[in-house]
């Protein structure tokens, strides 16, 4: 089978495509014929040895897989050969086949195609955990989403609206702003042109933001923190801008607010039953057409370098996927 292989750490150009042996599942594993694999920001970090998870070389990146089970171990009870599944893995998905433990699997909803399924788990899993468990976002609260044109950002906009919050979407281009509006945002801020704090003050009538969802990092983080309401919550999702912000700790003291870290991968590992319940809710919202995943581009395995660089250059609306 063909797979994308990372043999040495570095930029996407270091990756190679190789023919490797077809893997065999162990007792508690299944083998999946991959239909598509989501491309995510952690994939760009793991190949540079900059991620929390550091697999032994060589390895294949790719952490969210959709496909069909074509073989299974004798201890697997909840899934059968022929089942359409989503697999949530730390890596290994940029390949024609992947082996995954039963605990990594979600059953793909009947009304969801494989391309959509490949771009669903990480973005919606992250955003649901952030807004539900970490922020406890409530109906009629105000949610600011920074990086609203990307996968997790658009997911946060849609989930926030489904909860009943007033959603302000911030993004850097008009195209990304349009995507956020189409996902249900009530207000928008193009922070490449607009003054973020001034626009927030106008939209909230000076009351400030209840919850900030920040997937971008960089200088916008402190500006958003300064515009938080009393008892507000600032969610640290990631640093797509490449800049990890540093702030004066008197700010959360004066604001009476919380700065809350969001690490969905660890949450799923430590609280898998809670995360599976989140996905039950997400699949129901999808069935009710309240959330609408956006996959804007599809790449073949041989074009993995283009896919990852498109993500690194922040040229993605929603999600992109690789197809064997």
Coordinates of C-alpha atoms in Angstrom, one line a residue:
X1 CA 0.0 0.0 0.0
X2 CA 1.0 3.6 -0.4
X3 CA 1.6 5.9 2.5
X4 CA 3.1 9.3 3.3
X5 CA 6.2 8.8 5.4
X6 CA 8.1 11.2 7.7
X7 CA 11.6 9.9 7.8
X8 CA 13.2 13.1 9.2
X9 CA 11.7 16.0 10.9
X10 CA 11.2 19.2 8.9
X11 CA 8.9 21.0 6.5
X12 CA 6.3 19.2 4.3
X13 CA 8.9 19.0 1.5
X14 CA 10.8 16.4 3.6
X15 CA 7.9 13.9 3.4
X16 CA 8.0 11.0 0.9
X17 CA 5.5 8.6 -0.6
X18 CA 6.4 5.0 -0.3
X19 CA 5.0 1.5 -0.8
X20 CA 4.9 -0.3 2.6
X21 CA 3.5 -3.6 3.8
X22 CA -0.3 -3.8 4.4
X23 CA -0.7 -3.8 8.2
X24 CA -2.6 -6.5 10.1
X25 CA -4.9 -5.7 13.0
X26 CA -4.2 -7.1 16.5
X27 CA -6.9 -8.6 18.7
X28 CA -8.5 -5.2 19.7
X29 CA -7.9 -3.4 16.4
X30 CA -9.5 -3.0 13.0
X31 CA -8.0 -2.3 9.7
X32 CA -9.6 0.5 7.7
X33 CA -9.5 1.1 4.0
X34 CA -9.1 4.9 4.1
X35 CA -11.5 6.9 2.0
X36 CA -10.1 10.3 3.2
X37 CA -8.1 11.8 5.9
X38 CA -8.4 15.3 7.4
X39 CA -5.5 17.7 7.2
X40 CA -5.0 19.6 10.5
X41 CA -2.6 22.1 12.0
X42 CA -1.1 19.5 14.4
X43 CA 0.0 17.5 11.3
X44 CA 2.2 20.5 10.3
X45 CA 3.7 20.4 13.9
X46 CA 4.2 16.7 14.4
X47 CA 6.4 16.4 11.2
X48 CA 8.6 19.2 12.6
X49 CA 8.8 17.6 16.1
X50 CA 7.0 20.6 17.5
X51 CA 3.9 18.8 18.8
X52 CA 3.0 17.4 22.2
X53 CA 3.0 13.9 20.7
X54 CA 6.4 12.8 19.3
X55 CA 6.2 9.4 17.4
X56 CA 9.3 7.4 16.6
X57 CA 10.6 7.9 13.1
X58 CA 9.6 6.8 10.5
X59 CA 5.8 7.4 10.8
X60 CA 2.9 8.6 8.7
X61 CA 1.1 11.8 9.9
X62 CA -2.7 12.2 9.7
X63 CA -5.0 12.0 12.7
X64 CA -8.6 11.8 11.5
X65 CA -9.6 9.1 9.1
X66 CA -12.8 8.0 7.4
X67 CA -13.2 4.7 5.7
X68 CA -14.5 1.2 5.8
X69 CA -13.4 -1.6 8.1
X70 CA -12.0 -4.4 6.0
X71 CA -10.5 -6.6 8.7
X72 CA -10.8 -6.9 12.5
X73 CA -9.2 -8.6 15.5
X74 CA -11.0 -11.3 17.4
X75 CA -11.7 -9.2 20.5
X76 CA -13.4 -6.4 18.6
X77 CA -17.1 -6.6 19.5
X78 CA -18.7 -3.2 18.6
X79 CA -17.8 -3.0 14.9
X80 CA -17.8 -5.4 11.9
X81 CA -16.2 -5.7 8.5
X82 CA -18.0 -3.3 6.1
X83 CA -18.8 -0.7 8.7
X84 CA -18.3 2.9 7.8
X85 CA -16.2 4.5 10.6
X86 CA -14.3 7.6 11.7
X87 CA -11.0 6.9 13.4
X88 CA -9.4 9.4 15.8
X89 CA -5.7 8.8 15.9
X90 CA -2.5 10.7 16.9
X91 CA -1.0 9.9 13.5
X92 CA -0.9 7.2 10.8
X93 CA -3.8 8.4 8.5
X94 CA -2.0 9.6 5.4
X95 CA -2.1 6.2 3.9
X96 CA -4.3 3.8 1.9
X97 CA -4.9 1.6 5.0
X98 CA -4.6 2.2 8.7
X99 CA -4.9 0.0 11.8
X100 CA -6.8 1.5 14.7
X101 CA -7.9 0.3 18.2
X102 CA -11.6 -0.1 18.7
X103 CA -11.6 2.7 21.2
X104 CA -10.5 5.1 18.5
X105 CA -13.6 4.5 16.4
X106 CA -16.9 6.4 15.9
X107 CA -19.6 5.0 13.7
X108 CA -20.1 7.4 10.7
X109 CA -23.7 8.7 10.6
X110 CA -25.7 7.2 7.7
X111 CA -26.3 10.6 6.2
X112 CA -22.7 11.7 6.2
X113 CA -20.3 11.0 3.3
X114 CA -16.7 9.9 3.7
X115 CA -15.2 13.3 2.7
X116 CA -17.3 15.2 5.2
X117 CA -16.6 12.5 7.9
X118 CA -12.8 12.9 7.3
X119 CA -13.0 16.6 8.2
X120 CA -15.4 16.3 11.1
X121 CA -13.8 14.8 14.2
X122 CA -11.0 17.2 15.2
X123 CA -12.7 20.4 14.4
X124 CA -16.1 19.7 15.9
X125 CA -14.7 17.6 18.7
X126 CA -12.4 20.4 19.7
X127 CA -15.0 23.1 19.4
X128 CA -17.7 21.2 21.3
X129 CA -15.3 20.3 24.1
X130 CA -14.2 23.9 24.3
X131 CA -17.6 25.5 24.4
X132 CA -19.3 22.8 26.5
X133 CA -16.9 21.5 29.1
X134 CA -14.4 24.3 29.2
X135 CA -16.4 27.5 28.7
X136 CA -19.9 26.3 29.7
X137 CA -21.3 28.6 27.1
X138 CA -24.9 29.5 27.8
X139 CA -27.8 30.7 25.6
X140 CA -27.8 34.5 25.0
X141 CA -24.1 34.9 26.0
X142 CA -21.8 36.6 23.6
X143 CA -19.1 34.4 21.9
X144 CA -16.2 35.9 20.0
X145 CA -14.5 33.4 17.6
X146 CA -11.0 34.5 16.4
X147 CA -9.7 32.6 13.4
X148 CA -13.3 32.1 12.4
X149 CA -12.6 31.1 8.8
X150 CA -10.7 27.9 9.7
X151 CA -12.0 24.5 10.5
X152 CA -12.3 24.8 14.3
X153 CA -13.4 28.4 14.0
X154 CA -16.3 27.7 11.7
X155 CA -17.2 24.7 13.9
X156 CA -17.2 27.0 16.9
X157 CA -19.4 29.5 15.1
X158 CA -22.0 26.8 14.2
X159 CA -22.0 25.2 17.7
X160 CA -22.2 28.5 19.4
X161 CA -25.3 29.4 17.3
X162 CA -26.8 25.9 18.1
X163 CA -26.4 26.6 21.8
X164 CA -28.1 29.9 21.3
X165 CA -25.3 32.4 21.8
X166 CA -24.8 35.6 20.0
X167 CA -21.7 34.9 17.8
X168 CA -19.1 37.5 16.7
X169 CA -16.8 36.1 14.1
X170 CA -13.3 37.5 13.6
X171 CA -11.2 36.7 10.5
X172 CA -8.5 38.2 8.4
X173 CA -10.0 38.1 4.9
X174 CA -13.4 38.9 3.3
X175 CA -13.6 35.3 2.0
X176 CA -13.2 33.9 5.5
X177 CA -15.7 36.5 6.8
X178 CA -18.2 35.3 4.2
X179 CA -17.8 31.7 5.3
X180 CA -18.4 32.7 8.9
X181 CA -21.6 34.6 8.0
X182 CA -22.8 31.6 6.0
X183 CA -22.2 29.5 9.1
X184 CA -24.5 31.7 11.1
X185 CA -22.4 34.5 12.7
X186 CA -24.4 37.4 13.9
X187 CA -21.6 40.0 13.6
X188 CA -18.3 40.0 11.9
X189 CA -14.9 41.7 12.4
X190 CA -12.2 41.8 9.7
X191 CA -9.3 42.3 12.0
X192 CA -6.9 43.0 9.1
X193 CA -8.9 46.2 8.6
X194 CA -11.0 46.9 11.7
X195 CA -10.0 47.8 15.2
X196 CA -10.9 44.7 17.2
X197 CA -11.6 46.3 20.6
X198 CA -13.6 49.2 19.0
X199 CA -15.8 46.8 17.1
X200 CA -16.4 44.6 20.2
X201 CA -17.3 47.6 22.2
X202 CA -19.9 48.6 19.6
X203 CA -21.4 45.2 19.2
X204 CA -21.7 44.5 22.9
X205 CA -22.8 48.1 23.9
X206 CA -19.7 48.3 26.1
X207 CA -20.5 45.1 28.1
X208 CA -17.7 43.0 26.7
X209 CA -17.4 39.4 25.5
X210 CA -18.6 36.5 27.7
X211 CA -16.5 33.8 25.9
X212 CA -13.5 34.3 23.6
X213 CA -12.6 31.3 21.4
X214 CA -9.0 31.9 20.2
X215 CA -7.5 29.4 17.7
X216 CA -5.0 32.0 16.3
X217 CA -2.9 33.3 19.1
X218 CA -0.7 36.3 18.5
X219 CA -1.4 39.9 19.4
X220 CA -5.2 39.5 19.1
X221 CA -5.2 37.4 22.2
X222 CA -4.5 40.3 24.6
X223 CA -6.8 42.7 22.7
X224 CA -9.6 40.2 23.1
X225 CA -8.7 39.6 26.8
X226 CA -8.9 43.3 27.4
X227 CA -12.5 43.3 26.0
X228 CA -13.7 40.4 28.1
X229 CA -16.7 40.8 30.5
X230 CA -16.6 40.2 34.2
X231 CA -16.6 36.4 34.8
X232 CA -15.7 36.0 31.1
X233 CA -13.8 32.9 29.8
X234 CA -10.9 33.1 27.3
X235 CA -10.3 29.7 25.6
X236 CA -6.8 29.0 24.4
X237 CA -7.3 26.6 21.4
X238 CA -4.1 27.0 19.5
X239 CA -1.6 29.2 17.8
X240 CA -2.3 29.1 14.0
X241 CA -0.6 32.5 13.7
X242 CA 2.7 31.0 14.9
X243 CA 2.9 33.4 17.8
X244 CA 2.3 32.2 21.3
X245 CA 1.1 35.3 23.2
X246 CA 2.5 36.4 26.6
X247 CA 0.3 38.6 28.8
X248 CA 0.6 40.5 32.1
X249 CA -1.2 38.4 34.7
X250 CA -2.8 41.5 36.3
X251 CA -5.3 41.5 33.3
X252 CA -7.2 38.4 34.4
X253 CA -7.1 39.6 38.0
X254 CA -8.6 43.0 37.1
X255 CA -11.2 41.5 34.7
X256 CA -12.2 38.7 37.1
X257 CA -12.0 36.3 34.1
X258 CA -10.6 32.9 33.4
X259 CA -8.0 31.8 30.9
X260 CA -8.8 28.2 30.0
X261 CA -6.7 25.8 28.1
X262 CA -8.3 23.4 25.6
X263 CA -6.6 20.2 24.7
X264 CA -9.2 18.0 23.1
X265 CA -6.8 15.1 22.4
X266 CA -6.0 14.7 26.0
X267 CA -9.7 15.1 27.0
X268 CA -10.7 12.3 24.6
X269 CA -7.9 10.1 26.1
X270 CA -8.8 10.8 29.7
X271 CA -12.6 11.2 29.4
X272 CA -13.6 9.2 26.3
X273 CA -17.1 8.5 27.5
X274 CA -17.8 12.2 27.9
X275 CA -16.3 12.9 24.4
X276 CA -18.4 10.1 22.9
X277 CA -21.5 11.8 24.4
X278 CA -20.3 15.1 22.7
X279 CA -20.2 13.3 19.4
X280 CA -23.7 11.9 19.9
X281 CA -24.9 15.4 20.3
X282 CA -22.8 16.6 17.3
X283 CA -24.2 13.9 15.0
X284 CA -27.7 14.8 16.1
X285 CA -27.0 18.5 15.3
X286 CA -25.7 17.4 11.9
X287 CA -28.8 15.3 11.3
X288 CA -30.9 18.4 12.1
X289 CA -28.8 20.5 9.7
X290 CA -27.7 22.8 12.5
X291 CA -24.0 22.3 11.8
X292 CA -22.7 22.2 8.3
X293 CA -19.1 21.0 7.8
X294 CA -17.2 22.7 5.0
X295 CA -14.5 20.9 3.1
X296 CA -13.1 23.4 0.6
X297 CA -10.3 21.4 -1.0
X298 CA -9.4 17.8 -1.7
X299 CA -5.8 16.6 -2.4
X300 CA -4.3 13.2 -3.4
X301 CA -1.6 11.6 -1.3
X302 CA 1.0 12.6 -3.8
X303 CA 0.1 16.2 -3.3
X304 CA 0.5 16.1 0.5
X305 CA 3.1 18.8 0.4
X306 CA 0.7 21.2 -1.3
X307 CA -2.0 20.3 1.2
X308 CA 0.1 21.0 4.3
X309 CA 1.6 24.3 2.8
X310 CA -1.9 25.5 2.0
X311 CA -2.7 25.0 5.6
X312 CA 0.5 26.6 6.8
X313 CA -0.1 29.6 4.6
X314 CA -3.6 30.1 6.1
X315 CA -5.3 29.7 2.7
X316 CA -7.9 27.3 3.9
X317 CA -11.6 27.9 4.4
X318 CA -13.0 25.2 6.6
X319 CA -11.2 21.9 6.1
X320 CA -9.0 20.2 3.5
X321 CA -8.7 16.4 3.1
X322 CA -6.3 13.9 1.5
X323 CA -7.7 11.1 -0.6
X324 CA -5.7 7.9 -1.4

